[in-house]
PDB file of C-alpha atoms in Angstrom:
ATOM      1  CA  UNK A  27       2.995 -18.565  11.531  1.00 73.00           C
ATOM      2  CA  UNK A  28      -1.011 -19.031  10.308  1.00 80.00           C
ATOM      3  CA  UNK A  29      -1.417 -21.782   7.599  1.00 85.00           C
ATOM      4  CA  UNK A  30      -2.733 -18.526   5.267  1.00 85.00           C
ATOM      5  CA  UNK A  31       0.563 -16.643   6.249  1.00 88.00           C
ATOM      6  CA  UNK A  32       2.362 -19.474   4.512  1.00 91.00           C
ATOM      7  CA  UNK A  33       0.147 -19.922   1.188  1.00 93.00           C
ATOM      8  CA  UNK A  34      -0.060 -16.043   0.947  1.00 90.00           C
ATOM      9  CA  UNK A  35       3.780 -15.996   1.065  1.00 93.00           C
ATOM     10  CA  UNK A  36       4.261 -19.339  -1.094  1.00 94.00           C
ATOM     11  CA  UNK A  37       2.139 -17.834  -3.827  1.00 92.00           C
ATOM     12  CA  UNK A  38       3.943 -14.739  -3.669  1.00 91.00           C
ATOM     13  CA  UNK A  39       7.594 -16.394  -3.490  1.00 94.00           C
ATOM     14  CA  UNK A  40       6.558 -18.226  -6.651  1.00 95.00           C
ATOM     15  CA  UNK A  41       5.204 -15.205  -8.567  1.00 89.00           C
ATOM     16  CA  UNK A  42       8.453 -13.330  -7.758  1.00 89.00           C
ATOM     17  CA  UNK A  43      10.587 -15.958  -9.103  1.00 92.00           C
ATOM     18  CA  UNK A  44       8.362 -16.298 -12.552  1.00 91.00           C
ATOM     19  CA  UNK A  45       8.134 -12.751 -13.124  1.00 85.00           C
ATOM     20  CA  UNK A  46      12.472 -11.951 -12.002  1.00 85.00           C
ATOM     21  CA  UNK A  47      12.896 -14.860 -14.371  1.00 87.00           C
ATOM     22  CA  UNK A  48      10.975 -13.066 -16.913  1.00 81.00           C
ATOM     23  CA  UNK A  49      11.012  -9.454 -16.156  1.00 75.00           C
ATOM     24  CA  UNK A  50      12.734  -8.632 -13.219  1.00 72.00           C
ATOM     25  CA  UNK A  51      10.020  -6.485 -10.618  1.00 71.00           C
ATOM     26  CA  UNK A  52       8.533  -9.893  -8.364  1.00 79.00           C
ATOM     27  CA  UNK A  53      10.495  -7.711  -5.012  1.00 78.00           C
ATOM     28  CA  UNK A  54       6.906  -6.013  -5.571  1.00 74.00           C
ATOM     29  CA  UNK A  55       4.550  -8.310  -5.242  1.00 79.00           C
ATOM     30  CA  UNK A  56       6.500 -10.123  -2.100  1.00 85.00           C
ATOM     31  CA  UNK A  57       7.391  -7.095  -0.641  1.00 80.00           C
ATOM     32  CA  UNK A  58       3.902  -5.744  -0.300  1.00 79.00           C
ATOM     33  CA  UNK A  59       2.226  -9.235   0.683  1.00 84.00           C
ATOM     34  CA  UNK A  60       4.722  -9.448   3.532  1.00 88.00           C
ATOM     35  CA  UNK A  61       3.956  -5.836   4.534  1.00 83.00           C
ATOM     36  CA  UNK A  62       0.688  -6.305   4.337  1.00 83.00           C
ATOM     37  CA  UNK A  63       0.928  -9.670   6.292  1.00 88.00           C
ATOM     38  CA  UNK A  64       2.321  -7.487   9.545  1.00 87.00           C
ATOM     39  CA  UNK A  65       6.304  -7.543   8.769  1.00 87.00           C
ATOM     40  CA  UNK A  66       8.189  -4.341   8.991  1.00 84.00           C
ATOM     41  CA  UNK A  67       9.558  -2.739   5.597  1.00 77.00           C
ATOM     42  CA  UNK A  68      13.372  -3.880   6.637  1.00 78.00           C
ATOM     43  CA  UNK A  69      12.861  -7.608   7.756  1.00 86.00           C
ATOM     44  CA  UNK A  70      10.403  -7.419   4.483  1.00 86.00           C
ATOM     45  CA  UNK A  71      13.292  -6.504   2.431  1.00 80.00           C
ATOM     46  CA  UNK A  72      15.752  -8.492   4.193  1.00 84.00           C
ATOM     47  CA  UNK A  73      13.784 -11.701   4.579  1.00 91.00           C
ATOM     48  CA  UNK A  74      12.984 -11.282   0.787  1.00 89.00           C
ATOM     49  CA  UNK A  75      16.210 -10.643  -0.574  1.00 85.00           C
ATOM     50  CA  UNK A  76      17.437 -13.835   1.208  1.00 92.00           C
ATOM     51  CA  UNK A  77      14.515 -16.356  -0.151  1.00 93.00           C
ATOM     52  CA  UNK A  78      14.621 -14.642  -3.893  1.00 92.00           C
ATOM     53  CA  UNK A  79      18.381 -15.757  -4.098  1.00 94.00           C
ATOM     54  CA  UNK A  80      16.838 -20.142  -5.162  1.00 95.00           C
ATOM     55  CA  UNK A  81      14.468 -18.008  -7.483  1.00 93.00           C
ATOM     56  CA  UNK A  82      17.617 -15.816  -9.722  1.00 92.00           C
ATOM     57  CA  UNK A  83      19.578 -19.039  -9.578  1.00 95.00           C
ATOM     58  CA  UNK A  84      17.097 -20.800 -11.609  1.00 95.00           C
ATOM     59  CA  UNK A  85      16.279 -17.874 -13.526  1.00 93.00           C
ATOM     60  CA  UNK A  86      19.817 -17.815 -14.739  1.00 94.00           C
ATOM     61  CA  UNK A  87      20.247 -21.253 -15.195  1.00 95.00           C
ATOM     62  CA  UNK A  88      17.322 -21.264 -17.614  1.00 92.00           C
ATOM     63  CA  UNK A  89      18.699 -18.235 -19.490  1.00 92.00           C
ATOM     64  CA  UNK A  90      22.410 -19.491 -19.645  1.00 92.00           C
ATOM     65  CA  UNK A  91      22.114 -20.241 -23.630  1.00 92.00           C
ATOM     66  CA  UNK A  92      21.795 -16.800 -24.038  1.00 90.00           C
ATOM     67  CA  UNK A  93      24.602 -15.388 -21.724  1.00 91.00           C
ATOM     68  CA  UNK A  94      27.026 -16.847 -24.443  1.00 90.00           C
ATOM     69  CA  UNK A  95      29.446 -14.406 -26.120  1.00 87.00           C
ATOM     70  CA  UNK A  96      28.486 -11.890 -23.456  1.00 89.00           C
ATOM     71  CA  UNK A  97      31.214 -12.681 -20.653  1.00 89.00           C
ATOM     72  CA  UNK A  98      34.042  -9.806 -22.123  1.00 87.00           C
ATOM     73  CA  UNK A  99      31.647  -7.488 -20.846  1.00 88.00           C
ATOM     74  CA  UNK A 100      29.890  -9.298 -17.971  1.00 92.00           C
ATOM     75  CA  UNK A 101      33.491  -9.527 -16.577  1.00 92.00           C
ATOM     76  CA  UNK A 102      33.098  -5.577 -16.060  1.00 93.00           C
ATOM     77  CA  UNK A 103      29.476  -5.834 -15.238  1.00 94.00           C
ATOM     78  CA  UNK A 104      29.525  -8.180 -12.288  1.00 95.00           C
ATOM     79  CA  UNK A 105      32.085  -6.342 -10.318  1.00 96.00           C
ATOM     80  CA  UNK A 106      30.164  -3.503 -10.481  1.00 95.00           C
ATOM     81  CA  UNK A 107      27.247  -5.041  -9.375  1.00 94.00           C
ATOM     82  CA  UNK A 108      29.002  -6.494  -6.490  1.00 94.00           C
ATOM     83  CA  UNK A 109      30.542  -3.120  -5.774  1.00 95.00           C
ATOM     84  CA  UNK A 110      27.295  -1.575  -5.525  1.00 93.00           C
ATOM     85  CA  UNK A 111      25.470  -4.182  -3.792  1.00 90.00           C
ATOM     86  CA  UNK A 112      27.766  -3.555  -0.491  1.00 91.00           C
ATOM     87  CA  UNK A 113      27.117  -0.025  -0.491  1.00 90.00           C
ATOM     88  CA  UNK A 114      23.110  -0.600  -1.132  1.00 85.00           C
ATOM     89  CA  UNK A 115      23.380  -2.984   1.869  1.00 80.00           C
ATOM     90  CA  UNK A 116      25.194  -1.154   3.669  1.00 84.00           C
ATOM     91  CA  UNK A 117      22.781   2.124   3.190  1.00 82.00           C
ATOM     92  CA  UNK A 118      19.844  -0.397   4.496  1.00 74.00           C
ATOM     93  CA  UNK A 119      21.214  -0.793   7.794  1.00 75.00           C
ATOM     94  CA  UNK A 120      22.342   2.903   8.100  1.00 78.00           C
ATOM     95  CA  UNK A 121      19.506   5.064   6.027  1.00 73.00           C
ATOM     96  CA  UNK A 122      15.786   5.089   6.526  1.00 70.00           C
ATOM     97  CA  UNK A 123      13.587   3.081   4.209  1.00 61.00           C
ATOM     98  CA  UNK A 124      11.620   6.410   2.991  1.00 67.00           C
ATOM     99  CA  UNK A 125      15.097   7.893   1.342  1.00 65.00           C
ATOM    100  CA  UNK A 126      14.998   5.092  -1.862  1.00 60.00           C
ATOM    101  CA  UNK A 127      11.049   4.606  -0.993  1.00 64.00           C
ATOM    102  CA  UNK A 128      10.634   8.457  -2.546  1.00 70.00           C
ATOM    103  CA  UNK A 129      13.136   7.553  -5.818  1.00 67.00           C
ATOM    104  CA  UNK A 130      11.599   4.536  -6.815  1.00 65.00           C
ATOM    105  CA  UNK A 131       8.996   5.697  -8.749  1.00 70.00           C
ATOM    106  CA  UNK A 132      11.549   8.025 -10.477  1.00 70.00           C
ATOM    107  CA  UNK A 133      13.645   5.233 -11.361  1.00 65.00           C
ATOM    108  CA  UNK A 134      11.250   2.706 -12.347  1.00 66.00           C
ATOM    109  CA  UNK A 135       9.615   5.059 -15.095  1.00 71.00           C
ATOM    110  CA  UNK A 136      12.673   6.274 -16.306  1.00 68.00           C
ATOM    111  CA  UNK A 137      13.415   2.557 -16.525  1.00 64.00           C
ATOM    112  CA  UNK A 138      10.200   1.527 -18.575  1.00 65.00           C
ATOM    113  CA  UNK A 139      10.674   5.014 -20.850  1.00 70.00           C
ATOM    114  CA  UNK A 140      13.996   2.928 -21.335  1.00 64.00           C
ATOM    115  CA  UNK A 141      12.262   0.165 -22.514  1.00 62.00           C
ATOM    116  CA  UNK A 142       9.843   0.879 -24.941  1.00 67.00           C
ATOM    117  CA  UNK A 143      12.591   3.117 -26.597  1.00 67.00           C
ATOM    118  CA  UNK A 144      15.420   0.681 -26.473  1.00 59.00           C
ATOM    119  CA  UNK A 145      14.657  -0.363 -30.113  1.00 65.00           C
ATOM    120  CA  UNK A 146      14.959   3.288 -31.646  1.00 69.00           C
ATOM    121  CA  UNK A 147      17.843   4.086 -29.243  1.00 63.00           C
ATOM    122  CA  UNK A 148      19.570   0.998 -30.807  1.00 57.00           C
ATOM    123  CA  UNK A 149      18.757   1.967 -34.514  1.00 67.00           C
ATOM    124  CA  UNK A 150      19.923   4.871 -33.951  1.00 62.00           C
ATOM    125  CA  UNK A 151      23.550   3.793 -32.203  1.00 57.00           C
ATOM    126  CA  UNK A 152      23.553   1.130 -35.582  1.00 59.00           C
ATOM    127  CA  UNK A 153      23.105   3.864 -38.133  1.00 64.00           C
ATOM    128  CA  UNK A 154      25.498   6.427 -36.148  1.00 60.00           C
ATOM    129  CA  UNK A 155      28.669   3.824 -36.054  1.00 53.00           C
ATOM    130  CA  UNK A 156      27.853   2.671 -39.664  1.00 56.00           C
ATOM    131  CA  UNK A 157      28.133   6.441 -40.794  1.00 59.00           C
ATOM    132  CA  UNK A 158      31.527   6.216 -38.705  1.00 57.00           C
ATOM    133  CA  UNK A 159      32.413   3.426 -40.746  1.00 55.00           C
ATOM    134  CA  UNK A 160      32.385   1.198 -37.384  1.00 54.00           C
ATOM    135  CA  UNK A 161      30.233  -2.138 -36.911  1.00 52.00           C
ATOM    136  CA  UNK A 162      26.923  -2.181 -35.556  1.00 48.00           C
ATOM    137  CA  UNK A 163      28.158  -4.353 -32.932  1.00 58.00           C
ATOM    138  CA  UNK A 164      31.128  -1.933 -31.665  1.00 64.00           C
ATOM    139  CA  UNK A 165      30.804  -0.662 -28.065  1.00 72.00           C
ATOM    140  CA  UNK A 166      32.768   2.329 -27.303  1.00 75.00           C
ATOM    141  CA  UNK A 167      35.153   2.512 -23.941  1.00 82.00           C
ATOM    142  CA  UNK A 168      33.236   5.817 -23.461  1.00 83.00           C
ATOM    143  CA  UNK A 169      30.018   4.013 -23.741  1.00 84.00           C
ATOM    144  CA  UNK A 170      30.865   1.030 -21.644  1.00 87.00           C
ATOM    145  CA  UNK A 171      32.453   3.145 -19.057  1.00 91.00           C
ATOM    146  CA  UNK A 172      29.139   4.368 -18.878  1.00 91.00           C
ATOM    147  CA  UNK A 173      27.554   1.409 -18.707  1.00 91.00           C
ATOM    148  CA  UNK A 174      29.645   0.072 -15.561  1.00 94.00           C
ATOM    149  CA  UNK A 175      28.862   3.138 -13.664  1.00 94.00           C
ATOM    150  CA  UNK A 176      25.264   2.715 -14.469  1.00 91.00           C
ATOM    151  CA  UNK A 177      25.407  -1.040 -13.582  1.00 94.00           C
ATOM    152  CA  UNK A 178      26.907   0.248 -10.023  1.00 95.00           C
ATOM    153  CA  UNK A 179      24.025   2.347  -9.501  1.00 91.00           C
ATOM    154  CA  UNK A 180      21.414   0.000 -10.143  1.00 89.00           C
ATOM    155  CA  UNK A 181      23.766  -2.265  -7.584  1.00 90.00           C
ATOM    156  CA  UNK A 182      23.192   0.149  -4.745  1.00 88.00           C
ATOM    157  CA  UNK A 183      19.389   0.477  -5.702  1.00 82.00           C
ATOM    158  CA  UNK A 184      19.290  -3.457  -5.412  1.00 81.00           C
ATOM    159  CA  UNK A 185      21.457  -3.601  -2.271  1.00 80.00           C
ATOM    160  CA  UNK A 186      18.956  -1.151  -0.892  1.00 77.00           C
ATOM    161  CA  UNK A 187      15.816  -2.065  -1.807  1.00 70.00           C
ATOM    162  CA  UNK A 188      15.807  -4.539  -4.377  1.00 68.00           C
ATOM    163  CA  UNK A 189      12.525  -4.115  -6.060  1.00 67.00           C
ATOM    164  CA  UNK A 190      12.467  -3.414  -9.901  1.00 70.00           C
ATOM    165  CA  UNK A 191      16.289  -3.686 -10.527  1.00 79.00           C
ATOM    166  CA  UNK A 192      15.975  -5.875 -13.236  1.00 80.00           C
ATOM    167  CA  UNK A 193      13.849  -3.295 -14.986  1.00 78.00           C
ATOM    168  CA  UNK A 194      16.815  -0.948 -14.611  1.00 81.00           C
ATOM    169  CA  UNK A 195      19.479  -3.106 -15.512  1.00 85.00           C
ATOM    170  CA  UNK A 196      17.062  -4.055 -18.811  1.00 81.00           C
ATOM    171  CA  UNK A 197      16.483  -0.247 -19.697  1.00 79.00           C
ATOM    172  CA  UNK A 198      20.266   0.820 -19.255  1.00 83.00           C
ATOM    173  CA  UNK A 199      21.266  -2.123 -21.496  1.00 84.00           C
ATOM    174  CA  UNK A 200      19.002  -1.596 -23.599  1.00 78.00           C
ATOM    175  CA  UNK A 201      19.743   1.935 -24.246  1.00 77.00           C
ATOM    176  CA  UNK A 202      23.722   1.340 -24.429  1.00 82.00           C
ATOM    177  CA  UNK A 203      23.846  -1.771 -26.083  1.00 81.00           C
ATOM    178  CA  UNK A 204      23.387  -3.683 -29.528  1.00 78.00           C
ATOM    179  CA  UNK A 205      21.817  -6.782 -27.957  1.00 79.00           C
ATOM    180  CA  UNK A 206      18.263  -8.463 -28.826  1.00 80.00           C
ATOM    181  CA  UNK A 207      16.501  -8.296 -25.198  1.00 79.00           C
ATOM    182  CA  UNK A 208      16.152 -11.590 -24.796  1.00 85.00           C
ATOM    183  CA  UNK A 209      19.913 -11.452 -24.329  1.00 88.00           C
ATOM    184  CA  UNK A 210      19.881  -8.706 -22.333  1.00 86.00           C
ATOM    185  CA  UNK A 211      17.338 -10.605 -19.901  1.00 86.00           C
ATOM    186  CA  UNK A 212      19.926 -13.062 -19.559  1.00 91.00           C
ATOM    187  CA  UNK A 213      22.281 -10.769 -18.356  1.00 92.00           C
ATOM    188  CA  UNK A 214      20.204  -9.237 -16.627  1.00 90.00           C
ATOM    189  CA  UNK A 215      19.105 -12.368 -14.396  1.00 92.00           C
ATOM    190  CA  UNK A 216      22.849 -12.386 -13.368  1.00 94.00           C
ATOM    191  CA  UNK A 217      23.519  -9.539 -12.340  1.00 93.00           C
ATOM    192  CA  UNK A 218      20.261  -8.868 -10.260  1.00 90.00           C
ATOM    193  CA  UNK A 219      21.173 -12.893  -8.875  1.00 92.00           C
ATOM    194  CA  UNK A 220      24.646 -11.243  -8.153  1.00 92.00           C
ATOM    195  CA  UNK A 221      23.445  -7.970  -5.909  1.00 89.00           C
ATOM    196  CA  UNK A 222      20.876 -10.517  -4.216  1.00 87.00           C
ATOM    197  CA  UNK A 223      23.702 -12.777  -3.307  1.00 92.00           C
ATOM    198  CA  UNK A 224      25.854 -10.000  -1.842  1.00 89.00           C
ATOM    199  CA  UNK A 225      22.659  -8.124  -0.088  1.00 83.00           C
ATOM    200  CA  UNK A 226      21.710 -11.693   1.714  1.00 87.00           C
ATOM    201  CA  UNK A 227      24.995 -12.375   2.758  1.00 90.00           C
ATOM    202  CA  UNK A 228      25.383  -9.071   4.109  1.00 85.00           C
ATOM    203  CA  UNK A 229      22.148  -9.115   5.361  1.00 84.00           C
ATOM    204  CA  UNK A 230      23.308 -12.539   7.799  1.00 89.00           C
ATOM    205  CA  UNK A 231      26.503 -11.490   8.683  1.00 89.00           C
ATOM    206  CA  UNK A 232      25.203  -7.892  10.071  1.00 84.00           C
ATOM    207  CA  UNK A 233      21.604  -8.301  10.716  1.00 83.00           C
ATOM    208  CA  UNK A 234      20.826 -12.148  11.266  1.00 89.00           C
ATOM    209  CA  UNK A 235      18.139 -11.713  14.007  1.00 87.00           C
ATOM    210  CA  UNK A 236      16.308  -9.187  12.118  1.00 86.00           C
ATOM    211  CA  UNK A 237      15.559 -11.449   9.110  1.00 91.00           C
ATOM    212  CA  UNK A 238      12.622 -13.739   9.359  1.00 92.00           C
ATOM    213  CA  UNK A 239      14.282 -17.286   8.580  1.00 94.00           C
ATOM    214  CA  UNK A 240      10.785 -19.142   7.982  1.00 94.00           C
ATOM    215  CA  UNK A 241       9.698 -16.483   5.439  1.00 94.00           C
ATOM    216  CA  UNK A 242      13.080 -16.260   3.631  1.00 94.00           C
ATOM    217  CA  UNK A 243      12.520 -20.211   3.217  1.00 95.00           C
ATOM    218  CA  UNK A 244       8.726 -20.129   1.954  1.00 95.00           C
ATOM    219  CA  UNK A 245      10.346 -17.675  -0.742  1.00 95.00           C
ATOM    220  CA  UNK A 246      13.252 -19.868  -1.135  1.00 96.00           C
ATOM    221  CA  UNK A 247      11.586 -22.653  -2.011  1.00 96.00           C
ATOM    222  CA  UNK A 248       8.846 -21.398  -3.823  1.00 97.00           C
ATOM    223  CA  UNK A 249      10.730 -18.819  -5.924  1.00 95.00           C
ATOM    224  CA  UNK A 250      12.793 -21.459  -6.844  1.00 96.00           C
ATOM    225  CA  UNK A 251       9.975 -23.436  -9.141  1.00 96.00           C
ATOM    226  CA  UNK A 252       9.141 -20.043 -10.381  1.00 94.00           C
ATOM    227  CA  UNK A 253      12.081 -18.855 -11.504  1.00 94.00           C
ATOM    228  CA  UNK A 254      12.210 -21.822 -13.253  1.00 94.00           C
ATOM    229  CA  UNK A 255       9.353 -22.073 -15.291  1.00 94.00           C
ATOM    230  CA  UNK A 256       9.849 -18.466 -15.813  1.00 90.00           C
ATOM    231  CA  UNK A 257      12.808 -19.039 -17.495  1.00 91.00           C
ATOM    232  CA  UNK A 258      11.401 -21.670 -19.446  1.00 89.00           C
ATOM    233  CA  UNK A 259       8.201 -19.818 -21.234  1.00 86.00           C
ATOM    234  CA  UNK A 260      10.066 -16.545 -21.193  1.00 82.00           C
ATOM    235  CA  UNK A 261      12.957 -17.623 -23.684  1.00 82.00           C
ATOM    236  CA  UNK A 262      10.121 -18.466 -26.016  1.00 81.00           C
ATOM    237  CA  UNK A 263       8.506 -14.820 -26.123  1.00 78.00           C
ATOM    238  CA  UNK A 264       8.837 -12.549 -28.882  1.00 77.00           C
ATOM    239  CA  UNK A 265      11.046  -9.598 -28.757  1.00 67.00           C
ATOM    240  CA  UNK A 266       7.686  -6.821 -28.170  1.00 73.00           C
ATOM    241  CA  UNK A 267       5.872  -9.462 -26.289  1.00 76.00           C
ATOM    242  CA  UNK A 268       8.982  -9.903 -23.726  1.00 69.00           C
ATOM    243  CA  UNK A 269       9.293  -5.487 -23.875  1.00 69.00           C
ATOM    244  CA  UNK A 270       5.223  -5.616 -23.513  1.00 76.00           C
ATOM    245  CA  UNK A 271       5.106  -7.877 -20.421  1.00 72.00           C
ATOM    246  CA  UNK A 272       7.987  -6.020 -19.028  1.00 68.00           C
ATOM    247  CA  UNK A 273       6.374  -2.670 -19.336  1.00 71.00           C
ATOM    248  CA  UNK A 274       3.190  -3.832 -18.097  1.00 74.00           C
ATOM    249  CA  UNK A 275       4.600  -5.945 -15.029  1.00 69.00           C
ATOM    250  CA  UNK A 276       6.504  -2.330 -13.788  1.00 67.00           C
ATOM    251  CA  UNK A 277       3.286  -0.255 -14.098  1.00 73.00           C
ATOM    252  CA  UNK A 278       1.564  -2.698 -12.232  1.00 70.00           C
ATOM    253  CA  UNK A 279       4.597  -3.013  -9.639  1.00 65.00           C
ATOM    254  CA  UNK A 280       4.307   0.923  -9.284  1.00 66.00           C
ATOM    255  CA  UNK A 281       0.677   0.734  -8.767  1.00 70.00           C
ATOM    256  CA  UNK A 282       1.169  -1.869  -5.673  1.00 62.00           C
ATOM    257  CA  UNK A 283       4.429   0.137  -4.374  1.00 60.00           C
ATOM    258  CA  UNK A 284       1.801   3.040  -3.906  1.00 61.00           C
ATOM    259  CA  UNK A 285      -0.989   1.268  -2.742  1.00 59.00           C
ATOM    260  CA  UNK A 286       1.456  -0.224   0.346  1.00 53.00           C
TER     261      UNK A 286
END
């Protein structure tokens, strides 16, 4: 491997574990560099999803204050996650690339519309149970039912092609539950740590020769610092500045995801 193979990919390992940390989209900046470095799309996605595993641990490590209080409904969430993350991996070794390639962009808007709207979608949900004579913090079976199966899907989208799934798992909670997004980002760091977890060990027991080991460690190592100072400034942005950089970080994800 060139000495400029292994800055390129350090920088990129490290911008992909600040920016899961804080956002959840760095899949698209390594995804592309390796791509663009000469690796084909699978042993990019494979390779990557082994080396950003160091980065979500981190990630979630520095987010663990907030995952308190969230576990009665993580304890649904994870499973699914793990459900989905088989059948995503499994659809990698089985499907070609260009199936998901064409629904990204689908997703990942529908994601960021998510988003930005989270805040009225919440207000609303508040004033709705109040009139019900419910609390603002009640989540309905219906509406957590819902959120499992939507947590599933993002799984297989992860297990597939893991770029952007922490936007998706930010805009679905965001639209279903009452939870201040930096919370949400917390969860959110586990469960996309979860589906990577799954995906790379699926990834080795099925495919080992087609993953490039040296890459997946560049990314391991480097994603690991940057997840971690990710997690560190990120807890300390406001509310809209957090929903800003997120919305900004995707549009600039879907602008590289094209430009491969």
């Amino acid at each position: 491997m060139l000495a400029s193979h292994v800055v390129y990919i350090g920088l990129a390992g490290f911008a992909a574990g600040f920016i899961n940390a804080l956002v959840g989209s760095g899949t698209l900046i390594t995804f592309p560099t390796l791509v663009a470095l000469g690796y084909p799309p699978v042993v990019s996605t494979m390779s990557n999803a082994v080396g950003v595993v160091a980065g979500g641990v981190s990630g979630t490590w520095g987010y663990r204050t907030e995952l308190d209080g969230q576990w009665g409904r993580l304890r649904w969430q994870v499973p699914a996650s793990v459900a989905g993350a088989v059948l995503g991996a499994f659809l990698l070794l089985h499907l070609p690339e260009t199936v998901f390639i064409m629904v990204v962009p689908v997703l990942l808007v529908s994601a960021l519309v998510l988003v930005v709207a989270g805040p009225r979608i919440q207000s609303w949900a508040r004033r709705r149970a109040e009139a019900r004579g419910r609390s603002s913090d009640h989540v309905s079976p219906a509406r957590t039912a819902v959120l499992v199966l939507a947590t599933f899907a993002v799984g297989v989208y992860g297990g597939y092609f893991t770029a952007a799934q922490g936007i998706l798992f930010v805009g679905i909670m965001g639209a279903l539950l009452p939870e201040s997004i930096q919370r949400m980002n917390a969860a959110k760091n586990l469960l996309a740590l979860v589906v990577n977890i799954v995906a790379a060990v699926g990834y080795t027991l099925v495919a080992f020769d087609r993953i490039s080991w040296p890459v997946a460690g560049i990314i391991a190592a480097t994603s690991l610092v940057g997840g971690w100072i990710g997690a560190r400034y990120g807890r300390r942005l406001s509310p809209n500045a957090l929903r800003f950089t997120i919305v900004v970080v995707g549009a600039v994800g879907l602008y590289r995801l094209f430009a491969v």
